[in-house]
Short mmCIF file of C-alpha atoms and ligand atoms in Angstrom, two decimals:
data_model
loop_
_atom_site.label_atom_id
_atom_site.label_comp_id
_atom_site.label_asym_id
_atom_site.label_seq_id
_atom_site.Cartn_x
_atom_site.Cartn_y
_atom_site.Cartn_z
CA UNK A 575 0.00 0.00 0.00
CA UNK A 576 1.34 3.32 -0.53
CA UNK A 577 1.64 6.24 1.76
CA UNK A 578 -1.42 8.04 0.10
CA UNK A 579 -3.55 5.67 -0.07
CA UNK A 580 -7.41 7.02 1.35
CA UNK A 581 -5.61 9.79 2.77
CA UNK A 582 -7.88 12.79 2.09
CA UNK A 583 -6.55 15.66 -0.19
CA UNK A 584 -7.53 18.97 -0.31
CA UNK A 585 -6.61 20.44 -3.79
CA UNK A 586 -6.82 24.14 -3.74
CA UNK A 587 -5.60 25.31 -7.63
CA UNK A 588 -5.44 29.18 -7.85
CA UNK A 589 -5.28 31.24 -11.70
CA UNK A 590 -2.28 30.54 -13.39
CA UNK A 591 -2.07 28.96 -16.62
CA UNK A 592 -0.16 26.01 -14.86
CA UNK A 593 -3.56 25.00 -13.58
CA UNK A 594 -4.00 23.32 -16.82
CA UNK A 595 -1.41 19.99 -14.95
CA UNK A 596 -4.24 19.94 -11.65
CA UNK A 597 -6.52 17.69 -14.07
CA UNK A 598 -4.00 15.20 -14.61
CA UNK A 599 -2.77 16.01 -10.62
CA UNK A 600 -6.54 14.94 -9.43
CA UNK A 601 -5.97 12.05 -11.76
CA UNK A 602 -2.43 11.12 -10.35
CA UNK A 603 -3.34 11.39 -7.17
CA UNK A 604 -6.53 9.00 -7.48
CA UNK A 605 -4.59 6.35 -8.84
CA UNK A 606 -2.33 6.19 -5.59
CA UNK A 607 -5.83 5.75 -3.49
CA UNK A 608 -6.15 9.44 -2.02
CA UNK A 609 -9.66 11.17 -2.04
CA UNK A 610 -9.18 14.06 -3.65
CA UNK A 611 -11.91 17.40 -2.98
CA UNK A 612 -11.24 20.36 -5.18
CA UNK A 613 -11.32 23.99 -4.24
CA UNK A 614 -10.64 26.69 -6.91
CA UNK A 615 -10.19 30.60 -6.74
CA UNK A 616 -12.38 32.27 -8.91
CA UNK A 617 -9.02 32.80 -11.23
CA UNK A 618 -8.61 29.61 -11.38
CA UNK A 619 -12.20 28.98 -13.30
CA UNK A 620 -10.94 31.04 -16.06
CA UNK A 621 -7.84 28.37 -16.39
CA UNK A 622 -9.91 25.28 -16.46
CA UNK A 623 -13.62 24.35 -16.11
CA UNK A 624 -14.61 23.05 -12.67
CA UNK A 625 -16.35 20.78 -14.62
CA UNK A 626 -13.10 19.07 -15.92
CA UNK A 627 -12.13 18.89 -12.02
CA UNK A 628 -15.84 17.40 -10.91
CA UNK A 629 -15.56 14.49 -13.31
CA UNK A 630 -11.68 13.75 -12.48
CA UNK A 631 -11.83 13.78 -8.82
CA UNK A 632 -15.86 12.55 -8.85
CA UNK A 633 -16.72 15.11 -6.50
CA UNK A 634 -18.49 18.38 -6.51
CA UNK A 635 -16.08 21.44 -7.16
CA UNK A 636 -15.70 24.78 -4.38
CA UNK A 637 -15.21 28.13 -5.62
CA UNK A 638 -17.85 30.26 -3.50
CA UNK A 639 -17.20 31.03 -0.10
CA UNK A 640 -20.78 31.88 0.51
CA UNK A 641 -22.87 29.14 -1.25
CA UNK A 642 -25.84 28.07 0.48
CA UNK A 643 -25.84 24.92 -1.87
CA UNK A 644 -22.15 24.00 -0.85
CA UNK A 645 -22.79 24.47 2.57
CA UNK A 646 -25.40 22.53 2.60
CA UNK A 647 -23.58 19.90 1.33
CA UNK A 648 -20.44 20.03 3.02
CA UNK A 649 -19.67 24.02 4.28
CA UNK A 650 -16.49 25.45 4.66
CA UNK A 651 -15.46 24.54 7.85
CA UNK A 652 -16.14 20.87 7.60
CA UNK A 653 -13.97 20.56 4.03
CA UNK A 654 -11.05 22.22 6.71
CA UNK A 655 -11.74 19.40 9.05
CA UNK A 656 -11.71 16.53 6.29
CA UNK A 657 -8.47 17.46 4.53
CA UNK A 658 -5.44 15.59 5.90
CA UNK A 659 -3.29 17.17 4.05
CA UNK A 660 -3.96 20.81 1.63
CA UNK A 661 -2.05 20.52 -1.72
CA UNK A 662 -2.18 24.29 -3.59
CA UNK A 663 -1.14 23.82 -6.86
CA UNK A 664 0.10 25.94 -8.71
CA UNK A 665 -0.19 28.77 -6.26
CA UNK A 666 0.15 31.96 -7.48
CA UNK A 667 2.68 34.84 -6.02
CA UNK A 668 -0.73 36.77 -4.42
CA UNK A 669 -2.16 33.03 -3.31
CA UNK A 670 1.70 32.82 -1.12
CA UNK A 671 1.58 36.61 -0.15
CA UNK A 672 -2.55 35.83 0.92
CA UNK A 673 -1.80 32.63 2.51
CA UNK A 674 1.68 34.25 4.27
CA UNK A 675 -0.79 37.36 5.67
CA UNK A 676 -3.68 35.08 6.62
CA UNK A 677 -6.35 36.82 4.66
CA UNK A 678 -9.20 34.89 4.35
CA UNK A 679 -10.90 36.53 1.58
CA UNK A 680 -12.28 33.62 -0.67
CA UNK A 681 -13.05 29.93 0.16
CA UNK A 682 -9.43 29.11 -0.13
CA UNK A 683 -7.76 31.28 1.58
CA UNK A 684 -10.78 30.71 4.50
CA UNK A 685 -9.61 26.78 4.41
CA UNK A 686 -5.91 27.59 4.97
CA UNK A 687 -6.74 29.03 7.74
CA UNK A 688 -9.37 27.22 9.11
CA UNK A 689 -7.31 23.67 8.73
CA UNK A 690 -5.49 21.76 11.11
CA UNK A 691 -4.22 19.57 8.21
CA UNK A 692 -0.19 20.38 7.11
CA UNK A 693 -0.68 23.04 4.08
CA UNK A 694 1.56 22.68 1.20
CA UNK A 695 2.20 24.98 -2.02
CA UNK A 696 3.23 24.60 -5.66
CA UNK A 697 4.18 27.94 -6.75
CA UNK A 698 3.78 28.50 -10.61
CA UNK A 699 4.78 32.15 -11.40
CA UNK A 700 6.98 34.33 -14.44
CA UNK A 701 10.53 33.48 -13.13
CA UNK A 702 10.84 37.73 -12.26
CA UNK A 703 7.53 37.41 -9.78
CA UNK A 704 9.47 33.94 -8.19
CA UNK A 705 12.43 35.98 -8.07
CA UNK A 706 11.01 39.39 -7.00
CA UNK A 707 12.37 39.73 -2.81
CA UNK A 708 8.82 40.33 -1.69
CA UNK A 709 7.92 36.66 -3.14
CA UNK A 710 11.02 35.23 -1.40
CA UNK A 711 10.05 36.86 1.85
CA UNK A 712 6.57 35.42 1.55
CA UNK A 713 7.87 31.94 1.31
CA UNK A 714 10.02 32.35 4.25
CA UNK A 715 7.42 33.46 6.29
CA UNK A 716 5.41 30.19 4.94
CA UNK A 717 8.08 27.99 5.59
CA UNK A 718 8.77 29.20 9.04
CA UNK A 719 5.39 28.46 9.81
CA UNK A 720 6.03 25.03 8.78
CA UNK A 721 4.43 25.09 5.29
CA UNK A 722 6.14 22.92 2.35
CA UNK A 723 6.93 24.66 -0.52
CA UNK A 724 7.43 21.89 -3.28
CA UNK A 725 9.17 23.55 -6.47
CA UNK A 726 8.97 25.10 -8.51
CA UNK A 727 11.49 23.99 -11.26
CA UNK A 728 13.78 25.68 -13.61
CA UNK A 729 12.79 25.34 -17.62
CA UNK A 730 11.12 27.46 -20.21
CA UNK A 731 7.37 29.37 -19.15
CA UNK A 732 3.98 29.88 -21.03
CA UNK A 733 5.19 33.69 -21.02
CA UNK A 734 8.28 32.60 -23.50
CA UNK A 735 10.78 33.51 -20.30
CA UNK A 736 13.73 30.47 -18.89
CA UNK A 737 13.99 30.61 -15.40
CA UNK A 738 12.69 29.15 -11.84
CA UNK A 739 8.76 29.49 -11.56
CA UNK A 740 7.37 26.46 -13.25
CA UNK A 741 5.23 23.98 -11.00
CA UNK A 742 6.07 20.61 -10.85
CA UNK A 743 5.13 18.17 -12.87
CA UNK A 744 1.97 16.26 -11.59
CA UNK A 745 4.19 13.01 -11.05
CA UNK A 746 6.38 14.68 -9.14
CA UNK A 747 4.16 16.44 -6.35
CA UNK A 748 2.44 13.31 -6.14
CA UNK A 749 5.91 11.84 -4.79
CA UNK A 750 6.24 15.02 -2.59
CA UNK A 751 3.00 14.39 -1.06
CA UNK A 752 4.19 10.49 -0.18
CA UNK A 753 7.09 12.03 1.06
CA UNK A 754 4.90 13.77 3.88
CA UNK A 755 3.07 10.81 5.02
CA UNK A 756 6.44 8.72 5.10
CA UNK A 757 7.73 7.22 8.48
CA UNK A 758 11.70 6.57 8.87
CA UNK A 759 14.64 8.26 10.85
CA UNK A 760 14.81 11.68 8.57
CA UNK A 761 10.85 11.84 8.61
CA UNK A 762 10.39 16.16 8.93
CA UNK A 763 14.01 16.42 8.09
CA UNK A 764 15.49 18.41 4.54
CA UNK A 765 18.07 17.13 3.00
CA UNK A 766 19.44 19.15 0.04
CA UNK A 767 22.24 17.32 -2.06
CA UNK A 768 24.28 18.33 -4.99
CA UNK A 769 25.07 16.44 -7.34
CA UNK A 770 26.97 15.83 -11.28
CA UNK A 771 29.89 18.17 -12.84
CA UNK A 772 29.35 21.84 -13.64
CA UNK A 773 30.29 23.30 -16.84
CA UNK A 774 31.95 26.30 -16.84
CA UNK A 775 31.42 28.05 -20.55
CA UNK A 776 34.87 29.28 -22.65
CA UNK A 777 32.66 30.24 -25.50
CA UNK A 778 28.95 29.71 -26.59
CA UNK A 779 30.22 25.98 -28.38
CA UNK A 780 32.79 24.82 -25.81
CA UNK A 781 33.07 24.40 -21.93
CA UNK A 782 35.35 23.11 -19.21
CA UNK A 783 34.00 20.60 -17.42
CA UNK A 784 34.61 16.66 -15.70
CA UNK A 785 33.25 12.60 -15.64
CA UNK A 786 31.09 13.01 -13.43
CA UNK A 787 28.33 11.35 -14.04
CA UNK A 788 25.84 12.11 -11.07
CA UNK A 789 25.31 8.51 -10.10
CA UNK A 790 26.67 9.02 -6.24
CA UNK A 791 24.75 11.89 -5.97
CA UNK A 792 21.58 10.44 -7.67
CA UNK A 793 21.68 7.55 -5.15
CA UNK A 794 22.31 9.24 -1.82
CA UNK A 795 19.23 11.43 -2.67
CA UNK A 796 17.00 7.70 -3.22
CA UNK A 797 18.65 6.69 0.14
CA UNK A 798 17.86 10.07 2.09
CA UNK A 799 13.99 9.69 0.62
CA UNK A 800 13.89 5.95 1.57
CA UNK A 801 14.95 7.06 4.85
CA UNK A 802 12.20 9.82 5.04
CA UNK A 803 13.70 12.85 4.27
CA UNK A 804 12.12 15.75 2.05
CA UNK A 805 15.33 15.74 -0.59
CA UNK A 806 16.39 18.51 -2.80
CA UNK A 807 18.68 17.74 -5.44
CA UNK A 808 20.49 20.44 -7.11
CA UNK A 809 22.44 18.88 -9.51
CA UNK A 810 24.27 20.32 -13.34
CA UNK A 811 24.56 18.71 -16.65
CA UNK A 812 23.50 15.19 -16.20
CA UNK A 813 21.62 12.43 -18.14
CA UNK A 814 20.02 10.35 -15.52
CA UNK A 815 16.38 10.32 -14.83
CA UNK A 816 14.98 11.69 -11.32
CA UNK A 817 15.10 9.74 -8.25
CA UNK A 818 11.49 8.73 -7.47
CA UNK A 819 9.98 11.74 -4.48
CA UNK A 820 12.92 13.92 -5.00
CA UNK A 821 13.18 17.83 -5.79
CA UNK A 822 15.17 18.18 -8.59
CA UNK A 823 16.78 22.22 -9.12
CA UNK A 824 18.82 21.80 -12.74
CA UNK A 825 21.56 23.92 -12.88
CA UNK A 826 24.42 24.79 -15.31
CA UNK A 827 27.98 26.23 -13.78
CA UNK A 828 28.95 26.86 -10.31
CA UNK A 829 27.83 29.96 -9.36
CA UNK A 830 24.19 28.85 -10.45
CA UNK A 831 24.71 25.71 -7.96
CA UNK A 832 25.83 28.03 -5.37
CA UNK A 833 22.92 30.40 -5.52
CA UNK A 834 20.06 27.47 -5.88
CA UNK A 835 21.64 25.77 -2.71
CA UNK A 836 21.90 28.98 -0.53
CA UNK A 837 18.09 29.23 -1.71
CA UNK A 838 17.65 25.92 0.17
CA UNK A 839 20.01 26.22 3.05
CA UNK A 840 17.75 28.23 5.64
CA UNK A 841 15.45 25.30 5.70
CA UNK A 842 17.87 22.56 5.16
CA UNK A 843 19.08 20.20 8.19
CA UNK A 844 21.52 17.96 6.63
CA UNK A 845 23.64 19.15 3.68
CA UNK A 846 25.67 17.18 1.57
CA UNK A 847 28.01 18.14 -1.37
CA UNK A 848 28.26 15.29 -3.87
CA UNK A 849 28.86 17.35 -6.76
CA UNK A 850 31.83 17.52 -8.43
CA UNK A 851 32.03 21.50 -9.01
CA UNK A 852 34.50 22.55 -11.27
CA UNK A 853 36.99 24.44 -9.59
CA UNK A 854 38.48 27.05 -11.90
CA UNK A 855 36.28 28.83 -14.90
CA UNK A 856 37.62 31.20 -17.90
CA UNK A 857 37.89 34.59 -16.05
CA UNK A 858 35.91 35.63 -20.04
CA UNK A 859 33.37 34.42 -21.31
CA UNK A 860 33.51 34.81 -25.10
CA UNK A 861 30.27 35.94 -26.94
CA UNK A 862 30.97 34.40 -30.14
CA UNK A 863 33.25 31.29 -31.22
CA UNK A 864 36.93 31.75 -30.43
CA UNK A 865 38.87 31.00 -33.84
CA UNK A 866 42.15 28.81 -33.71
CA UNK A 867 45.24 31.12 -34.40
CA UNK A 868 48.30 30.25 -33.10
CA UNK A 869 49.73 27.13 -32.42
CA UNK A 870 49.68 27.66 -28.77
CA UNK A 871 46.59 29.47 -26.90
CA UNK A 872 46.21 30.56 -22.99
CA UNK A 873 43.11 30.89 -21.21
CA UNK A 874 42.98 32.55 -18.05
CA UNK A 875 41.09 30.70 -15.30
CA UNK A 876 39.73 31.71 -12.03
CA UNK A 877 38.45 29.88 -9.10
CA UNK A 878 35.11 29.02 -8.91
CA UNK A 879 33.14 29.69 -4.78
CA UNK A 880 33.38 26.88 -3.30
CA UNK A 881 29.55 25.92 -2.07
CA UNK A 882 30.78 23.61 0.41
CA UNK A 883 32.83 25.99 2.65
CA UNK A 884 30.12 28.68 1.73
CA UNK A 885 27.30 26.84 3.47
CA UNK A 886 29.58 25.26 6.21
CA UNK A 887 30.72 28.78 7.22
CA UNK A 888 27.55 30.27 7.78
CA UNK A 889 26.63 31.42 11.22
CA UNK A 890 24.23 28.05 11.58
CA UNK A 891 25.43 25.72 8.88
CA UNK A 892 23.40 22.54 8.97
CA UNK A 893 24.94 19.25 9.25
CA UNK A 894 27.65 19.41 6.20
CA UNK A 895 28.65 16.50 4.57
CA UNK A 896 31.81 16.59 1.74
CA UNK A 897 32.97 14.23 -0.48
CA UNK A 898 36.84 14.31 -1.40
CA UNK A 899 38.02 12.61 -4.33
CA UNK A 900 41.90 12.35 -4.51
CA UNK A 901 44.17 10.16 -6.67
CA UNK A 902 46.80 9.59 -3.48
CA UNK A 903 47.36 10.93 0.20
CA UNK A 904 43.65 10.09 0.50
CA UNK A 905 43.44 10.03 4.62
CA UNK A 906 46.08 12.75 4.99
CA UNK A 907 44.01 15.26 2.02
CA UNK A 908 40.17 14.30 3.33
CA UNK A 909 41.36 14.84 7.01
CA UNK A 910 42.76 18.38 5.97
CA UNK A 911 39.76 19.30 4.15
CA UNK A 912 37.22 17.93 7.03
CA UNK A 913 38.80 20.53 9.15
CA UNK A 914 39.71 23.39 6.90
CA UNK A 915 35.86 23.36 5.29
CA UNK A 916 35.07 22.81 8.92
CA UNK A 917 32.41 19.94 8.18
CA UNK A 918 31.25 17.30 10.05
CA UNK A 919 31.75 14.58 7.89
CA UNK A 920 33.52 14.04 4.59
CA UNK A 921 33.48 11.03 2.42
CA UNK A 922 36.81 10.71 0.35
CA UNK A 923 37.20 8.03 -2.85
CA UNK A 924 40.38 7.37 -4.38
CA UNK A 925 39.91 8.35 -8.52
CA UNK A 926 41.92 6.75 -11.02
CA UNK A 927 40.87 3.22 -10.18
CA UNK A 928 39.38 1.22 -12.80
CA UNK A 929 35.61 0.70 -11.85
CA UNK A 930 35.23 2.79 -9.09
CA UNK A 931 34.26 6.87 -8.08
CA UNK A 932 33.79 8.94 -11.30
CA UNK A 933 31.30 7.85 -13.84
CA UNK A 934 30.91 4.26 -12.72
CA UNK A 935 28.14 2.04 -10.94
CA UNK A 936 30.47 1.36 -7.77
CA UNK A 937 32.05 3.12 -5.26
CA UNK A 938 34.27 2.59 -2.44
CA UNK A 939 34.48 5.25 0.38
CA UNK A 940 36.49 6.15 3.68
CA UNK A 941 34.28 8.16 5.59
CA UNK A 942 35.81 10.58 8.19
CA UNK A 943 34.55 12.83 11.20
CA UNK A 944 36.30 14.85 14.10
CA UNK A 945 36.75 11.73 16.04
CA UNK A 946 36.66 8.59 14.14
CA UNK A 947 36.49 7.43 10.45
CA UNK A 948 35.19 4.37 8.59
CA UNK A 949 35.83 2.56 5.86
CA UNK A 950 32.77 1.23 3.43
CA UNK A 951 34.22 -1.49 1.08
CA UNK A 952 33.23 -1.48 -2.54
CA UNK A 953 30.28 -1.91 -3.84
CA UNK A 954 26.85 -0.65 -5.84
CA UNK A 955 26.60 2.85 -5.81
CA UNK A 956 23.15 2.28 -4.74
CA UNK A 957 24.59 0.00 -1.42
CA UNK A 958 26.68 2.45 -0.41
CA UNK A 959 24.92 5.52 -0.67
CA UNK A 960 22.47 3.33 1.34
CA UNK A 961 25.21 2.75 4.36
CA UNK A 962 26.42 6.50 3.74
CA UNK A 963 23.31 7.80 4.64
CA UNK A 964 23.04 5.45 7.67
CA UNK A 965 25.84 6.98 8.85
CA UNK A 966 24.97 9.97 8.29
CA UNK A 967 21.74 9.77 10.35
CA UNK A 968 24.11 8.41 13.42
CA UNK A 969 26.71 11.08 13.27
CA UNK A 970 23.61 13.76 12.62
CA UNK A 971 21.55 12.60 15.80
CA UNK A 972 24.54 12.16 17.97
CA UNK A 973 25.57 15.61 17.18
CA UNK A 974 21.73 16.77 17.82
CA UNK A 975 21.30 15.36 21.36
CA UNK A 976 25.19 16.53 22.35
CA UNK A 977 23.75 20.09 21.21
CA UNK A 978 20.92 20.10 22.93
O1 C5P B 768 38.32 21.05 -2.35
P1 C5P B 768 37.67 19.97 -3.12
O2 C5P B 768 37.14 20.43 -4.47
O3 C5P B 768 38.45 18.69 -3.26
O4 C5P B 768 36.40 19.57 -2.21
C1 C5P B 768 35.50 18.62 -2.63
C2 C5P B 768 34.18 18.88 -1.93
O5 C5P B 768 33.84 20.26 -2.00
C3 C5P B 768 33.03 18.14 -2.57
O6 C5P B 768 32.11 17.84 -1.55
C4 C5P B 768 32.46 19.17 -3.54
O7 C5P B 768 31.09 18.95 -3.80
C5 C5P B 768 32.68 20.46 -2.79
N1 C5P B 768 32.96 21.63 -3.64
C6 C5P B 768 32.05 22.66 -3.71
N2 C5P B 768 32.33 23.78 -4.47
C7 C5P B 768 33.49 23.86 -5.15
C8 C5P B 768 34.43 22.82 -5.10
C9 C5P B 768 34.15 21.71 -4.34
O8 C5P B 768 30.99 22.56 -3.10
N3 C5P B 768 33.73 24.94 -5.88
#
């Protein structure tokens, strides 16, 4: 049985054109067992036909706040008792600065706050209004108050823009919704993971970049949502397909990584760096093809920020895990980097052996912390992401009760 089956969904949808994906969402979410009830702004009728919604979820549709006919049937403050959970999708940048104010002006905005039920959110917005501070501040408030912002992802928009805003894809907040209702040690715990190479552009045709492959990063993200956690993945240029009930943020270069994960950080608890960021880019980026001249050619390179000691220097850093790969000196480089990065935990691979670490199905790590280390012997990338997140969870909780 899965984790959604005959629970009871609320599904608020709000006017954006991304309202168009809630049919197939009411569908989606029927075919993992949940009850679905539908409430829609009045924007949100000019989208899509409540009708459409009625037949796919096989209940009557709310858009009034004062009908006598819904009431009668089942009012207001009863649909806030039923819902186990409140799904908003897409939400619109006014439905997250309503829902962040507490205005109760229309039916859904009345259920938010009339509900006992966890409230969750799909934005769907032009990638400027996602962007704009006032939208950012409004989601912070929301989160603080414990609401679950799932999305939205990167890609092109109805408005012809390429940017952040989109909402999920109905699959995918399906899987986010599971994720809620899962039990396991990281259960109400974030974990946000990066993941792949970057590519750092010389020219519009060529880039610098390495194997990575994304594999290691790929499964410690199916590990951390087997174990419970709500994952965000922000990986660069890979070709794998998403780990089932993960957040994926695509990104290009490093200083796109950087900025999606300090997005993520104030609401992250565990934080682990899988990604192999490239660590110098051209200091230029040429606008048009560079044309071979001489025989010799010099490109000047600068370092790229390094995310990991970004996040783990913050004021509150959340539990940082690194990853070290190294060719020789492996204990002597990972210890030195465990305490210059000032992490908690860094897993180090030795590169350069046939089969294992960069774009290959196995792995072998040595795992290290302040006080101890371990060794995890090789194996499936999949096994030992599995064990590397076990440890993890030990080091994290140990950490947690000698803190508090
Ligand atoms: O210093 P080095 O690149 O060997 O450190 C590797 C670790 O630091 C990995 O966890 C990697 O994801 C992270 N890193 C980073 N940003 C960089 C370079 C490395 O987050 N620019």
């Amino acid at each position: 049985m899965n984790t959604l089956t005959n629970k009871k969904v609320l599904l608020g949808i709000t006017g954006s054109i991304a309202a168009y994906k809630s049919a197939d969402l009411v569908r989606r979410l029927r075919e993992q067992g949940a009850e679905v009830r539908v409430v829609m702004t009045a924007a949100a009728t000019e989208f899509i036909t409540p009708l459409t919604l009625q037949a796919l979820s096989g209940q009557r549709v709310h858009s009034l706040i004062l009908d006598a006919e819904a009431e009668a049937a089942m009012g207001h403050i009863e649909l806030a008792r039923w819902a186990e959970v409140v799904l908003v999708a897409p939400a619109t940048a006014d439905f997250l600065a309503k829902l962040a104010y507490g205005h109760a002006n229309d039916l859904l905005s009345t259920l938010c706050i009339t509900t006992t039920a966890p409230i969750t959110v799909a934005p769907a917005m032009n990638q400027q209004m996602w962007q704009a501070p006032v939208t950012q501040e409004n989601c912070q408030r929301l989160q603080e108050r414990g609401i679950k912002i799932f999305g939205p992802a990167m890609g092109s928009q109805a408005c012809g823009e390429i940017g952040a805003g989109r909402m999920l894809e109905p699959l995918e907040l399906v899987q986010c919704l599971e994720g809620l209702f899962k039990k396991g040690s990281l259960v109400n715990h974030q974990i946000l993971i990066t993941a792949g190479p970057t590519r750092e552009d010389i020219d519009p045709v060529r880039f610098i970049t390495n194997r990575s492959s994304g594999r290691m990063g790929y499964a410690i993200a199916s590990a951390a949502y087997a174990a419970g956690a709500q994952v965000t993945l922000v990986n660069g240029p890979v070709s794998l397909s998403p780990p089932l009930g993960v957040q994926i943020s695509p990104v290009y270069n490093a200083q796109e990584m950087l900025e999606a994960v300090m997005t993520h950080i104030p609401t992250t608890d565990i934080f682990i760096a899988a990604a192999a960021v490239a660590d110098y880019r051209p200091v230029q980026q040429a606008t048009q093809k560079l044309k071979k001249k001489e025989a010799v050619m010099q490109l000047t390179l600068e370092r790229t920020p390094d995310i990991l000691a970004t996040v783990a220097n913050l004021p509150n850093p959340p539990f940082t895990v690194g990853f070290a790969a190294e060719t020789n000196n492996l204990i002597d480089y990972a210890r030195s980097k465990l305490q210059r990065k000032k992490l908690d935990m860094i897993a180090a691979n030795q590169v350069g052996i046939e089969g294992v670490g960069f774009d290959s199905e196995e792995n072998a790590l040595h795992v290290f912390w302040t006080e101890g280390s371990v060794e995890l012997s090789r194996c499936s990338k999949k096994e030992i992401a599995n064990k590397l997140v076990d440890l993890i969870i030990q080091r994290y909780q140990l950490k947690k009760r000698l803190s508090s």
